[in-house]
XYZ file of N, CA and C in Angstrom:
345
model
N -20.785 3.758 30.819
C -19.866 4.230 29.809
C -20.560 5.341 29.018
N -19.830 6.410 28.743
C -20.400 7.523 27.991
C -20.563 7.122 26.524
N -21.468 7.800 25.865
C -21.716 7.527 24.449
C -20.450 7.809 23.626
N -19.770 8.903 23.925
C -18.552 9.268 23.196
C -17.473 8.196 23.359
N -17.274 7.725 24.591
C -16.265 6.693 24.841
C -16.652 5.395 24.127
N -17.921 5.049 24.174
C -18.395 3.844 23.488
C -18.165 3.914 21.992
N -18.429 5.078 21.394
C -18.193 5.239 19.962
C -16.708 5.125 19.641
N -15.863 5.708 20.484
C -14.428 5.654 20.265
C -13.927 4.207 20.343
N -14.378 3.467 21.332
C -13.970 2.071 21.471
C -14.458 1.242 20.293
N -15.689 1.474 19.880
C -16.247 0.725 18.753
C -15.442 0.986 17.486
N -15.101 2.258 17.225
C -14.385 2.581 16.001
C -12.962 2.030 16.029
N -12.365 1.897 17.204
C -11.014 1.364 17.288
C -10.968 -0.135 17.015
N -12.032 -0.833 17.302
C -12.054 -2.292 17.157
C -12.465 -2.748 15.768
N -13.044 -1.862 14.972
C -13.557 -2.254 13.676
C -12.434 -2.307 12.646
N -12.325 -3.415 11.924
C -11.329 -3.474 10.848
C -11.718 -2.487 9.753
N -10.718 -1.977 9.070
C -10.952 -0.988 8.021
C -10.160 -1.371 6.783
N -10.630 -0.916 5.614
C -9.839 -1.146 4.392
C -8.474 -0.467 4.501
N -7.553 -0.905 3.706
C -6.201 -0.356 3.678
C -6.169 0.910 2.815
N -6.751 1.994 3.326
C -6.894 3.219 2.543
C -5.550 3.799 2.115
N -4.542 3.739 2.970
C -3.233 4.292 2.610
C -2.617 3.526 1.444
N -2.718 2.208 1.474
C -2.182 1.418 0.356
C -2.997 1.658 -0.908
N -4.322 1.802 -0.770
C -5.146 2.094 -1.948
C -4.781 3.450 -2.541
N -4.410 4.402 -1.706
C -3.963 5.705 -2.215
C -2.690 5.528 -3.050
N -1.795 4.664 -2.612
C -0.592 4.350 -3.396
C -0.937 3.687 -4.717
N -1.913 2.781 -4.692
C -2.389 2.134 -5.927
C -2.935 3.194 -6.874
N -3.727 4.104 -6.338
C -4.324 5.173 -7.152
C -3.243 5.996 -7.846
N -2.237 6.416 -7.100
C -1.152 7.206 -7.682
C -0.414 6.409 -8.754
N -0.159 5.132 -8.485
C 0.512 4.284 -9.463
C -0.300 4.102 -10.734
N -1.607 3.922 -10.590
C -2.467 3.756 -11.761
C -2.556 5.042 -12.580
N -2.616 6.186 -11.905
C -2.649 7.461 -12.637
C -1.363 7.644 -13.457
N -0.224 7.267 -12.881
C 1.039 7.346 -13.625
C 1.051 6.350 -14.795
N 0.651 5.112 -14.506
C 0.689 4.052 -15.512
C -0.196 4.360 -16.716
N -1.343 4.973 -16.478
C -2.322 5.157 -17.549
C -2.482 6.609 -18.005
N -1.544 7.467 -17.638
C -1.621 8.875 -18.043
C -1.666 9.014 -19.565
N -0.890 8.214 -20.275
C -0.868 8.308 -21.744
C -2.130 7.740 -22.384
N -2.933 7.014 -21.606
C -4.212 6.492 -22.103
C -5.361 7.448 -21.808
N -5.067 8.585 -21.189
C -6.104 9.565 -20.888
C -6.790 9.366 -19.550
N -6.292 8.454 -18.732
C -6.915 8.220 -17.423
C -6.597 9.398 -16.503
N -7.652 10.033 -16.010
C -7.485 11.180 -15.122
C -8.192 10.968 -13.785
N -8.854 9.817 -13.640
C -9.600 9.520 -12.423
C -9.424 8.049 -12.081
N -9.142 7.776 -10.819
C -9.119 6.407 -10.315
C -9.970 6.380 -9.063
N -10.936 5.485 -9.030
C -11.806 5.303 -7.867
C -11.820 3.823 -7.509
N -12.196 3.549 -6.271
C -12.330 2.178 -5.809
C -13.711 1.992 -5.212
N -14.334 0.880 -5.524
C -15.559 0.474 -4.845
C -15.133 -0.677 -3.946
N -15.259 -0.453 -2.634
C -14.717 -1.377 -1.637
C -15.863 -2.070 -0.906
N -15.719 -3.377 -0.678
C -16.718 -4.140 0.080
C -16.856 -3.563 1.490
N -18.019 -3.743 2.076
C -18.313 -3.194 3.395
C -17.715 -3.998 4.547
N -17.249 -5.195 4.271
C -16.733 -6.026 5.366
C -15.472 -6.749 4.905
N -14.764 -7.299 5.888
C -13.548 -8.034 5.579
C -13.862 -9.198 4.648
N -12.969 -9.474 3.752
C -11.603 -8.981 3.632
C -11.460 -7.715 2.782
N -12.524 -6.963 2.561
C -12.495 -5.682 1.847
C -11.993 -5.820 0.411
N -12.622 -6.734 -0.312
C -12.363 -6.815 -1.744
C -12.737 -5.479 -2.372
N -12.093 -5.146 -3.478
C -12.398 -3.874 -4.127
C -12.356 -4.021 -5.644
N -13.011 -3.079 -6.298
C -13.092 -3.010 -7.741
C -12.425 -1.703 -8.151
N -11.587 -1.735 -9.177
C -10.896 -0.547 -9.675
C -11.724 0.083 -10.791
N -11.892 1.393 -10.726
C -12.537 2.165 -11.783
C -11.528 3.151 -12.341
N -11.330 3.123 -13.651
C -10.489 4.097 -14.333
C -11.396 5.042 -15.114
N -11.176 6.338 -14.942
C -11.994 7.334 -15.625
C -11.203 8.084 -16.679
N -11.786 8.186 -17.864
C -11.203 8.944 -18.968
C -12.215 10.004 -19.403
N -11.811 10.908 -20.277
C -12.685 12.011 -20.680
C -13.762 11.605 -21.678
N -13.380 10.826 -22.692
C -14.308 10.578 -23.805
C -14.650 9.096 -23.960
N -15.767 8.859 -24.615
C -16.157 7.482 -24.942
C -15.107 6.829 -25.846
N -14.508 7.611 -26.730
C -13.481 7.078 -27.629
C -12.268 6.580 -26.832
N -11.838 7.345 -25.820
C -10.724 6.900 -24.970
C -11.108 5.649 -24.189
N -12.330 5.616 -23.674
C -12.808 4.440 -22.943
C -12.787 3.211 -23.831
N -13.327 3.355 -25.039
C -13.383 2.214 -25.960
C -11.982 1.724 -26.318
N -11.047 2.659 -26.502
C -9.663 2.275 -26.822
C -9.046 1.502 -25.657
N -9.276 1.958 -24.420
C -8.745 1.245 -23.248
C -9.371 -0.138 -23.113
N -10.669 -0.225 -23.381
C -11.352 -1.512 -23.266
C -10.851 -2.507 -24.305
N -10.390 -2.021 -25.432
C -9.891 -2.901 -26.486
C -8.407 -3.219 -26.342
N -7.730 -2.513 -25.451
C -6.301 -2.715 -25.230
C -6.104 -3.952 -24.352
N -5.525 -4.988 -24.911
C -5.365 -6.264 -24.199
C -4.376 -6.183 -23.041
N -3.591 -5.109 -22.957
C -2.596 -4.996 -21.884
C -3.140 -4.344 -20.612
N -4.309 -3.738 -20.681
C -4.821 -2.949 -19.557
C -4.972 -3.779 -18.285
N -5.614 -4.909 -18.363
C -5.839 -5.722 -17.161
C -4.517 -6.108 -16.501
N -3.569 -6.553 -17.285
C -2.268 -6.932 -16.742
C -1.527 -5.762 -16.122
N -1.643 -4.603 -16.733
C -0.993 -3.404 -16.184
C -1.619 -3.014 -14.851
N -2.943 -3.081 -14.779
C -3.615 -2.784 -13.509
C -3.168 -3.778 -12.448
N -3.176 -5.034 -12.776
C -2.801 -6.069 -11.794
C -1.345 -5.926 -11.342
N -0.472 -5.497 -12.247
C 0.925 -5.276 -11.876
C 1.053 -4.131 -10.864
N 0.372 -3.006 -11.131
C 0.426 -1.868 -10.206
C -0.165 -2.253 -8.857
N -1.280 -2.955 -8.877
C -1.925 -3.389 -7.635
C -0.984 -4.314 -6.850
N -0.309 -5.211 -7.551
C 0.617 -6.144 -6.895
C 1.807 -5.408 -6.280
N 2.249 -4.336 -6.905
C 3.358 -3.545 -6.361
C 3.028 -2.979 -4.978
N 1.751 -2.886 -4.672
C 1.304 -2.359 -3.375
C 0.715 -3.454 -2.486
N 1.009 -4.706 -2.827
C 0.541 -5.869 -2.056
C -0.967 -5.884 -1.867
N -1.700 -5.519 -2.929
C -3.157 -5.483 -2.856
C -3.807 -6.376 -3.909
N -3.019 -7.201 -4.585
C -3.528 -8.002 -5.701
C -4.596 -9.002 -5.273
N -4.427 -9.609 -4.111
C -5.361 -10.653 -3.686
C -6.763 -10.124 -3.406
N -6.877 -8.823 -3.201
C -8.186 -8.237 -2.890
C -8.853 -7.579 -4.090
N -8.132 -7.441 -5.188
C -8.676 -6.774 -6.369
C -9.605 -7.722 -7.117
N -10.872 -7.341 -7.196
C -11.893 -8.194 -7.804
C -12.132 -7.917 -9.283
N -11.713 -6.740 -9.765
C -11.947 -6.450 -11.170
C -11.713 -4.998 -11.520
N -12.097 -4.665 -12.750
C -11.789 -3.369 -13.330
C -12.943 -2.901 -14.200
N -13.242 -1.610 -14.115
C -14.193 -0.965 -15.020
C -13.545 0.300 -15.546
N -13.751 0.576 -16.825
C -13.265 1.810 -17.434
C -14.497 2.583 -17.895
N -14.566 3.848 -17.491
C -15.729 4.662 -17.845
C -15.274 6.049 -18.266
N -16.113 6.727 -19.042
C -15.784 8.069 -19.522
C -16.651 9.125 -18.846
N -16.063 10.305 -18.720
C -16.826 11.442 -18.201
C -17.986 11.752 -19.141
N -17.765 11.536 -20.424
C -18.809 11.758 -21.429
C -20.058 10.921 -21.108
N -19.857 9.648 -20.793
C -20.987 8.779 -20.438
C -21.608 9.189 -19.113
N -20.779 9.522 -18.143
C -21.297 9.954 -16.836
C -22.147 11.208 -17.000
N -21.689 12.148 -17.806
C -22.466 13.372 -18.040
C -23.782 13.058 -18.736
N -23.733 12.198 -19.725
C -24.909 11.882 -20.532
C -25.921 11.005 -19.793
N -25.433 9.970 -19.108
C -26.334 8.944 -18.566
C -26.538 8.989 -17.053
N -25.701 9.742 -16.348
C -25.754 9.730 -14.881
C -25.769 11.139 -14.292
N -26.334 12.074 -15.042
C -26.484 13.450 -14.573
C -25.143 14.052 -14.138
N -24.050 13.599 -14.748
C -22.732 14.121 -14.427
C -22.173 13.653 -13.100
N -22.803 12.658 -12.488
C -22.422 12.230 -11.141
C -21.699 10.883 -11.156
N -20.425 10.907 -10.777
C -19.692 9.653 -10.623
C -20.288 8.837 -9.485
N -20.829 9.508 -8.484
C -21.476 8.801 -7.383
C -22.586 7.906 -7.920
N -23.437 8.436 -8.790
C -24.505 7.620 -9.373
C -23.928 6.478 -10.220
N -22.873 6.757 -10.952
C -22.283 5.739 -11.838
C -21.630 4.613 -11.019
N -20.998 4.968 -9.933
C -20.282 3.965 -9.138
C -21.214 3.070 -8.327
N -22.454 3.458 -8.173
C -23.385 2.692 -7.348
C -23.787 1.413 -8.005
């Protein structure tokens, strides 16, 4: 068997996260939290099945982050949007972070912050 064919077969058999549904979740969360200053939604997804994931909401300032963290409705709103896309059972949690903190503490890199 050629290396190319072997790679193709291997990639076809491997389970993958539901990226299309997560994209729908992302769009829904951006709409839901636009008035809270959320301009970024990221997911940290487990490497293996069942592909649990963590939701990250990004805002511009520490003040916006703190306001979202103190808002008792945020968790329920996230869970509602996630449930609308049949992804609730895999959602493990939520983090809210600001670009201000990422710039200050993580050299401006969301990659470093998400790790």
